Amino acid sequence: DKPAARLWATEQALRCAEVVAVLAWLPQARSAELRRLHLAAQQQDRLLFVFRTLCARHDASPAPLRLLVEGVDVLHVHILKRRGPPLETPVALPAHTPRLAALLAARRPRLRAVPLREAPRGLDRPVAA
């Protein structure tokens, strides 16, 4: 849970031979630390995705692409930083395609209807034993 431990683990994962991409939650990473991770990812030819808090969107970052994603059913992707001219309006994407929705629905366990039993006689009035 310590920020330094997260940074260390991320850097070690980038150096691991079996790793192709690293996804890291680094809410307190500073610009210099991100620069070091970005350099390690480039040197090892790895993909690095760093997730940070919303308030970090104004902080400096060496990332060539920075995104802010909002929404549930429709994702609004704000491109905060990219190569080329700025993009003023967010890109709207469906959270999942109809085909993916069908696959997810097919994998859900089926709920089978269980008939309600008739209430036992005598529960609505005192029973004499």
Short mmCIF file of N, CA and C in Angstrom, two decimals:
data_model
loop_
_atom_site.label_atom_id
_atom_site.label_comp_id
_atom_site.label_asym_id
_atom_site.label_seq_id
_atom_site.Cartn_x
_atom_site.Cartn_y
_atom_site.Cartn_z
N ASP A 1 0.80 -1.21 0.00
CA ASP A 1 0.00 0.00 0.00
C ASP A 1 0.84 1.27 0.00
N LYS A 2 2.15 1.14 0.24
CA LYS A 2 3.00 2.33 0.26
C LYS A 2 3.35 2.75 -1.17
N PRO A 3 3.32 4.05 -1.44
CA PRO A 3 3.64 4.53 -2.80
C PRO A 3 4.99 4.05 -3.31
N ALA A 4 6.00 4.05 -2.46
CA ALA A 4 7.34 3.60 -2.89
C ALA A 4 7.32 2.12 -3.28
N ALA A 5 6.57 1.32 -2.56
CA ALA A 5 6.48 -0.11 -2.87
C ALA A 5 5.76 -0.33 -4.21
N ARG A 6 4.74 0.48 -4.48
CA ARG A 6 4.04 0.36 -5.77
C ARG A 6 4.95 0.71 -6.93
N LEU A 7 5.73 1.78 -6.76
CA LEU A 7 6.67 2.18 -7.81
C LEU A 7 7.71 1.09 -8.05
N TRP A 8 8.24 0.53 -6.95
CA TRP A 8 9.25 -0.52 -7.06
C TRP A 8 8.67 -1.74 -7.77
N ALA A 9 7.47 -2.16 -7.39
CA ALA A 9 6.83 -3.33 -8.00
C ALA A 9 6.56 -3.09 -9.49
N THR A 10 6.16 -1.88 -9.83
CA THR A 10 5.90 -1.55 -11.24
C THR A 10 7.19 -1.64 -12.05
N GLU A 11 8.26 -1.09 -11.50
CA GLU A 11 9.55 -1.13 -12.20
C GLU A 11 10.05 -2.57 -12.35
N GLN A 12 9.88 -3.38 -11.32
CA GLN A 12 10.31 -4.77 -11.40
C GLN A 12 9.49 -5.54 -12.43
N ALA A 13 8.20 -5.26 -12.50
CA ALA A 13 7.35 -5.93 -13.48
C ALA A 13 7.78 -5.56 -14.90
N LEU A 14 8.17 -4.30 -15.11
CA LEU A 14 8.63 -3.89 -16.43
C LEU A 14 9.91 -4.61 -16.85
N ARG A 15 10.71 -5.01 -15.89
CA ARG A 15 11.98 -5.70 -16.19
C ARG A 15 11.82 -7.21 -16.31
N CYS A 16 10.66 -7.73 -15.99
CA CYS A 16 10.41 -9.16 -16.05
C CYS A 16 10.30 -9.61 -17.50
N ALA A 17 11.00 -10.68 -17.86
CA ALA A 17 11.05 -11.13 -19.25
C ALA A 17 9.70 -11.63 -19.77
N GLU A 18 8.88 -12.18 -18.90
CA GLU A 18 7.60 -12.75 -19.33
C GLU A 18 6.49 -11.71 -19.47
N VAL A 19 6.75 -10.49 -19.07
CA VAL A 19 5.73 -9.45 -19.07
C VAL A 19 5.71 -8.71 -20.40
N VAL A 20 4.51 -8.49 -20.92
CA VAL A 20 4.34 -7.73 -22.16
C VAL A 20 3.83 -6.33 -21.84
N ALA A 21 2.94 -6.24 -20.85
CA ALA A 21 2.34 -4.96 -20.47
C ALA A 21 2.17 -4.90 -18.96
N VAL A 22 2.25 -3.70 -18.42
CA VAL A 22 2.06 -3.47 -16.99
C VAL A 22 0.97 -2.44 -16.81
N LEU A 23 -0.01 -2.76 -15.97
CA LEU A 23 -1.06 -1.84 -15.58
C LEU A 23 -0.83 -1.53 -14.11
N ALA A 24 -0.68 -0.26 -13.77
CA ALA A 24 -0.34 0.11 -12.40
C ALA A 24 -1.23 1.22 -11.88
N TRP A 25 -1.70 1.07 -10.66
CA TRP A 25 -2.45 2.12 -9.96
C TRP A 25 -1.43 2.87 -9.12
N LEU A 26 -1.09 4.09 -9.55
CA LEU A 26 -0.08 4.91 -8.89
C LEU A 26 -0.65 6.30 -8.61
N PRO A 27 -1.55 6.41 -7.64
CA PRO A 27 -2.24 7.69 -7.43
C PRO A 27 -1.33 8.81 -6.96
N GLN A 28 -0.18 8.49 -6.33
CA GLN A 28 0.67 9.53 -5.77
C GLN A 28 1.99 9.69 -6.51
N ALA A 29 2.11 9.10 -7.69
CA ALA A 29 3.37 9.17 -8.43
C ALA A 29 3.64 10.59 -8.90
N ARG A 30 4.89 11.00 -8.73
CA ARG A 30 5.31 12.33 -9.17
C ARG A 30 5.88 12.23 -10.59
N SER A 31 6.06 13.37 -11.21
CA SER A 31 6.52 13.43 -12.59
C SER A 31 7.86 12.72 -12.79
N ALA A 32 8.80 12.93 -11.89
CA ALA A 32 10.13 12.31 -12.01
C ALA A 32 10.03 10.79 -11.92
N GLU A 33 9.16 10.30 -11.05
CA GLU A 33 8.97 8.85 -10.91
C GLU A 33 8.32 8.26 -12.15
N LEU A 34 7.36 8.98 -12.70
CA LEU A 34 6.72 8.53 -13.93
C LEU A 34 7.71 8.52 -15.09
N ARG A 35 8.59 9.51 -15.12
CA ARG A 35 9.61 9.58 -16.17
C ARG A 35 10.53 8.36 -16.10
N ARG A 36 10.91 7.98 -14.88
CA ARG A 36 11.78 6.81 -14.70
C ARG A 36 11.07 5.53 -15.18
N LEU A 37 9.78 5.39 -14.84
CA LEU A 37 9.02 4.22 -15.28
C LEU A 37 8.84 4.22 -16.80
N HIS A 38 8.57 5.38 -17.36
CA HIS A 38 8.40 5.51 -18.81
C HIS A 38 9.68 5.10 -19.53
N LEU A 39 10.81 5.52 -19.02
CA LEU A 39 12.10 5.16 -19.60
C LEU A 39 12.34 3.66 -19.50
N ALA A 40 12.02 3.07 -18.34
CA ALA A 40 12.19 1.62 -18.16
C ALA A 40 11.29 0.86 -19.13
N ALA A 41 10.08 1.33 -19.35
CA ALA A 41 9.18 0.67 -20.29
C ALA A 41 9.73 0.74 -21.71
N GLN A 42 10.28 1.88 -22.09
CA GLN A 42 10.86 2.02 -23.43
C GLN A 42 12.09 1.12 -23.60
N GLN A 43 12.95 1.09 -22.59
CA GLN A 43 14.16 0.27 -22.67
C GLN A 43 13.84 -1.22 -22.77
N GLN A 44 12.80 -1.66 -22.10
CA GLN A 44 12.43 -3.07 -22.10
C GLN A 44 11.40 -3.41 -23.18
N ASP A 45 10.99 -2.40 -23.95
CA ASP A 45 9.99 -2.58 -25.01
C ASP A 45 8.69 -3.16 -24.45
N ARG A 46 8.20 -2.54 -23.36
CA ARG A 46 6.98 -2.96 -22.69
C ARG A 46 5.93 -1.86 -22.78
N LEU A 47 4.67 -2.27 -22.70
CA LEU A 47 3.58 -1.30 -22.60
C LEU A 47 3.38 -0.97 -21.14
N LEU A 48 3.17 0.30 -20.84
CA LEU A 48 2.94 0.73 -19.47
C LEU A 48 1.68 1.58 -19.43
N PHE A 49 0.72 1.17 -18.62
CA PHE A 49 -0.51 1.92 -18.41
C PHE A 49 -0.55 2.31 -16.94
N VAL A 50 -0.53 3.60 -16.68
CA VAL A 50 -0.56 4.10 -15.30
C VAL A 50 -1.92 4.75 -15.06
N PHE A 51 -2.57 4.31 -14.00
CA PHE A 51 -3.86 4.88 -13.60
C PHE A 51 -3.62 5.77 -12.39
N ARG A 52 -4.20 6.97 -12.45
CA ARG A 52 -4.02 7.95 -11.38
C ARG A 52 -5.37 8.57 -11.03
N THR A 53 -5.37 9.34 -9.98
CA THR A 53 -6.61 9.98 -9.55
C THR A 53 -7.00 11.11 -10.50
N LEU A 54 -8.24 11.53 -10.40
CA LEU A 54 -8.76 12.59 -11.25
C LEU A 54 -7.99 13.90 -11.06
N CYS A 55 -7.57 14.19 -9.83
CA CYS A 55 -6.86 15.45 -9.57
C CYS A 55 -5.47 15.47 -10.22
N ALA A 56 -4.94 14.32 -10.63
CA ALA A 56 -3.62 14.27 -11.27
C ALA A 56 -3.66 14.68 -12.74
N ARG A 57 -4.84 14.96 -13.26
CA ARG A 57 -4.95 15.29 -14.69
C ARG A 57 -4.23 16.58 -15.06
N HIS A 58 -3.97 17.44 -14.08
CA HIS A 58 -3.28 18.71 -14.35
C HIS A 58 -1.76 18.60 -14.11
N ASP A 59 -1.31 17.47 -13.57
CA ASP A 59 0.12 17.28 -13.30
C ASP A 59 0.87 16.92 -14.57
N ALA A 60 2.15 17.23 -14.59
CA ALA A 60 2.99 16.89 -15.74
C ALA A 60 3.18 15.38 -15.80
N SER A 61 3.35 14.88 -17.02
CA SER A 61 3.55 13.45 -17.23
C SER A 61 4.34 13.23 -18.51
N PRO A 62 5.24 12.23 -18.52
CA PRO A 62 5.99 11.93 -19.74
C PRO A 62 5.19 11.09 -20.74
N ALA A 63 4.00 10.68 -20.37
CA ALA A 63 3.19 9.82 -21.24
C ALA A 63 2.86 10.52 -22.55
N PRO A 64 2.98 9.81 -23.67
CA PRO A 64 2.62 10.43 -24.95
C PRO A 64 1.10 10.53 -25.14
N LEU A 65 0.35 9.74 -24.37
CA LEU A 65 -1.10 9.76 -24.47
C LEU A 65 -1.69 9.72 -23.06
N ARG A 66 -2.58 10.67 -22.78
CA ARG A 66 -3.26 10.71 -21.48
C ARG A 66 -4.75 10.80 -21.73
N LEU A 67 -5.48 9.93 -21.05
CA LEU A 67 -6.93 9.86 -21.23
C LEU A 67 -7.65 10.03 -19.91
N LEU A 68 -8.83 10.60 -19.98
CA LEU A 68 -9.76 10.67 -18.86
C LEU A 68 -11.02 9.98 -19.33
N VAL A 69 -11.39 8.89 -18.67
CA VAL A 69 -12.55 8.10 -19.09
C VAL A 69 -13.64 8.25 -18.05
N GLU A 70 -14.84 8.62 -18.51
CA GLU A 70 -16.00 8.77 -17.64
C GLU A 70 -17.17 8.01 -18.24
N GLY A 71 -18.09 7.57 -17.39
CA GLY A 71 -19.31 6.96 -17.88
C GLY A 71 -19.45 5.51 -17.49
N VAL A 72 -20.63 4.97 -17.75
CA VAL A 72 -20.93 3.57 -17.43
C VAL A 72 -21.37 2.85 -18.70
N ASP A 73 -22.55 3.19 -19.21
CA ASP A 73 -23.04 2.53 -20.42
C ASP A 73 -22.38 3.09 -21.68
N VAL A 74 -22.12 4.38 -21.67
CA VAL A 74 -21.37 5.03 -22.74
C VAL A 74 -20.15 5.66 -22.10
N LEU A 75 -18.98 5.31 -22.61
CA LEU A 75 -17.74 5.86 -22.09
C LEU A 75 -17.39 7.13 -22.85
N HIS A 76 -17.14 8.19 -22.11
CA HIS A 76 -16.70 9.46 -22.71
C HIS A 76 -15.20 9.56 -22.45
N VAL A 77 -14.43 9.47 -23.53
CA VAL A 77 -12.98 9.48 -23.44
C VAL A 77 -12.49 10.88 -23.78
N HIS A 78 -11.96 11.57 -22.79
CA HIS A 78 -11.37 12.90 -22.98
C HIS A 78 -9.88 12.68 -23.23
N ILE A 79 -9.39 13.17 -24.33
CA ILE A 79 -7.96 13.05 -24.64
C ILE A 79 -7.27 14.28 -24.09
N LEU A 80 -6.55 14.09 -22.98
CA LEU A 80 -5.90 15.20 -22.29
C LEU A 80 -4.57 15.57 -22.95
N LYS A 81 -3.91 14.55 -23.51
CA LYS A 81 -2.60 14.79 -24.13
C LYS A 81 -2.42 13.76 -25.23
N ARG A 82 -1.95 14.24 -26.39
CA ARG A 82 -1.67 13.35 -27.50
C ARG A 82 -0.70 14.04 -28.43
N ARG A 83 -0.14 13.27 -29.34
CA ARG A 83 0.68 13.87 -30.39
C ARG A 83 -0.26 14.45 -31.42
N GLY A 84 0.00 15.64 -31.84
CA GLY A 84 -0.87 16.29 -32.81
C GLY A 84 -1.71 17.36 -32.14
N PRO A 85 -2.66 17.90 -32.89
CA PRO A 85 -3.47 18.99 -32.35
C PRO A 85 -4.40 18.49 -31.24
N PRO A 86 -4.78 19.39 -30.32
CA PRO A 86 -5.67 18.98 -29.23
C PRO A 86 -7.05 18.60 -29.76
N LEU A 87 -7.69 17.71 -29.04
CA LEU A 87 -9.04 17.29 -29.38
C LEU A 87 -9.97 17.88 -28.32
N GLU A 88 -10.83 18.77 -28.73
CA GLU A 88 -11.67 19.53 -27.79
C GLU A 88 -12.82 18.72 -27.22
N THR A 89 -13.45 17.89 -28.05
CA THR A 89 -14.63 17.16 -27.59
C THR A 89 -14.27 15.71 -27.27
N PRO A 90 -14.92 15.12 -26.26
CA PRO A 90 -14.61 13.73 -25.92
C PRO A 90 -15.15 12.77 -26.98
N VAL A 91 -14.55 11.63 -27.03
CA VAL A 91 -14.98 10.56 -27.93
C VAL A 91 -15.95 9.68 -27.15
N ALA A 92 -17.13 9.43 -27.69
CA ALA A 92 -18.13 8.59 -27.02
C ALA A 92 -18.03 7.17 -27.58
N LEU A 93 -17.86 6.23 -26.68
CA LEU A 93 -17.76 4.82 -27.06
C LEU A 93 -18.75 4.00 -26.24
N PRO A 94 -19.39 3.02 -26.85
CA PRO A 94 -20.25 2.15 -26.05
C PRO A 94 -19.39 1.36 -25.06
N ALA A 95 -19.89 1.16 -23.87
CA ALA A 95 -19.12 0.41 -22.87
C ALA A 95 -18.89 -1.02 -23.32
N HIS A 96 -19.84 -1.58 -24.05
CA HIS A 96 -19.64 -2.90 -24.65
C HIS A 96 -20.50 -3.00 -25.90
N THR A 97 -19.98 -3.71 -26.87
CA THR A 97 -20.68 -3.88 -28.14
C THR A 97 -21.83 -4.87 -27.96
N PRO A 98 -22.78 -4.88 -28.87
CA PRO A 98 -23.86 -5.86 -28.78
C PRO A 98 -23.35 -7.31 -28.74
N ARG A 99 -22.30 -7.58 -29.49
CA ARG A 99 -21.74 -8.94 -29.50
C ARG A 99 -21.16 -9.30 -28.14
N LEU A 100 -20.43 -8.38 -27.53
CA LEU A 100 -19.88 -8.63 -26.20
C LEU A 100 -21.00 -8.79 -25.18
N ALA A 101 -22.03 -7.96 -25.28
CA ALA A 101 -23.17 -8.07 -24.37
C ALA A 101 -23.82 -9.45 -24.49
N ALA A 102 -23.94 -9.96 -25.72
CA ALA A 102 -24.52 -11.29 -25.92
C ALA A 102 -23.64 -12.38 -25.31
N LEU A 103 -22.32 -12.24 -25.47
CA LEU A 103 -21.40 -13.22 -24.88
C LEU A 103 -21.47 -13.19 -23.36
N LEU A 104 -21.51 -12.00 -22.79
CA LEU A 104 -21.60 -11.89 -21.33
C LEU A 104 -22.91 -12.46 -20.81
N ALA A 105 -24.00 -12.20 -21.53
CA ALA A 105 -25.30 -12.73 -21.12
C ALA A 105 -25.31 -14.25 -21.19
N ALA A 106 -24.67 -14.81 -22.19
CA ALA A 106 -24.63 -16.27 -22.34
C ALA A 106 -23.82 -16.93 -21.23
N ARG A 107 -22.86 -16.23 -20.69
CA ARG A 107 -22.01 -16.79 -19.64
C ARG A 107 -22.63 -16.67 -18.26
N ARG A 108 -23.63 -15.80 -18.12
CA ARG A 108 -24.28 -15.64 -16.82
C ARG A 108 -25.01 -16.92 -16.46
N PRO A 109 -24.96 -17.32 -15.20
CA PRO A 109 -25.71 -18.52 -14.81
C PRO A 109 -27.20 -18.28 -14.99
N ARG A 110 -27.84 -19.26 -15.52
CA ARG A 110 -29.28 -19.15 -15.74
C ARG A 110 -30.01 -19.34 -14.42
N LEU A 111 -30.95 -18.46 -14.15
CA LEU A 111 -31.79 -18.58 -12.98
C LEU A 111 -33.02 -19.39 -13.37
N ARG A 112 -33.25 -20.46 -12.67
CA ARG A 112 -34.43 -21.25 -13.01
C ARG A 112 -35.56 -20.87 -12.07
N ALA A 113 -36.72 -20.86 -12.62
CA ALA A 113 -37.89 -20.49 -11.83
C ALA A 113 -38.23 -21.63 -10.88
N VAL A 114 -38.40 -21.27 -9.63
CA VAL A 114 -38.79 -22.25 -8.61
C VAL A 114 -40.23 -21.94 -8.23
N PRO A 115 -41.15 -22.93 -8.40
CA PRO A 115 -42.54 -22.64 -8.06
C PRO A 115 -42.69 -22.41 -6.57
N LEU A 116 -43.51 -21.44 -6.25
CA LEU A 116 -43.80 -21.17 -4.84
C LEU A 116 -44.71 -22.25 -4.32
N ARG A 117 -44.37 -22.78 -3.15
CA ARG A 117 -45.23 -23.78 -2.54
C ARG A 117 -46.38 -23.10 -1.84
N GLU A 118 -47.46 -23.79 -1.80
CA GLU A 118 -48.62 -23.26 -1.09
C GLU A 118 -48.29 -23.24 0.39
N ALA A 119 -48.67 -22.18 1.07
CA ALA A 119 -48.40 -22.07 2.50
C ALA A 119 -49.10 -23.20 3.24
N PRO A 120 -48.41 -23.78 4.20
CA PRO A 120 -49.03 -24.86 4.97
C PRO A 120 -50.29 -24.37 5.67
N ARG A 121 -51.26 -25.23 5.74
CA ARG A 121 -52.52 -24.89 6.40
C ARG A 121 -52.28 -24.66 7.88
N GLY A 122 -52.96 -23.71 8.39
CA GLY A 122 -52.90 -23.47 9.81
C GLY A 122 -51.96 -22.36 10.21
N LEU A 123 -51.19 -21.84 9.28
CA LEU A 123 -50.28 -20.77 9.66
C LEU A 123 -51.00 -19.45 9.84
N ASP A 124 -52.14 -19.34 9.21
CA ASP A 124 -52.86 -18.08 9.33
C ASP A 124 -53.84 -18.11 10.52
N ARG A 125 -53.89 -19.24 11.25
CA ARG A 125 -54.73 -19.33 12.43
C ARG A 125 -54.05 -20.23 13.45
N PRO A 126 -54.38 -20.09 14.70
CA PRO A 126 -53.75 -20.93 15.72
C PRO A 126 -54.02 -22.41 15.45
N VAL A 127 -53.02 -23.20 15.67
CA VAL A 127 -53.12 -24.63 15.46
C VAL A 127 -53.16 -25.31 16.82
N ALA A 128 -54.14 -26.17 17.02
CA ALA A 128 -54.26 -26.92 18.28
C ALA A 128 -53.54 -28.24 18.12
N ALA A 129 -52.70 -28.58 19.06
CA ALA A 129 -51.99 -29.85 18.98
C ALA A 129 -52.65 -30.87 19.86
#
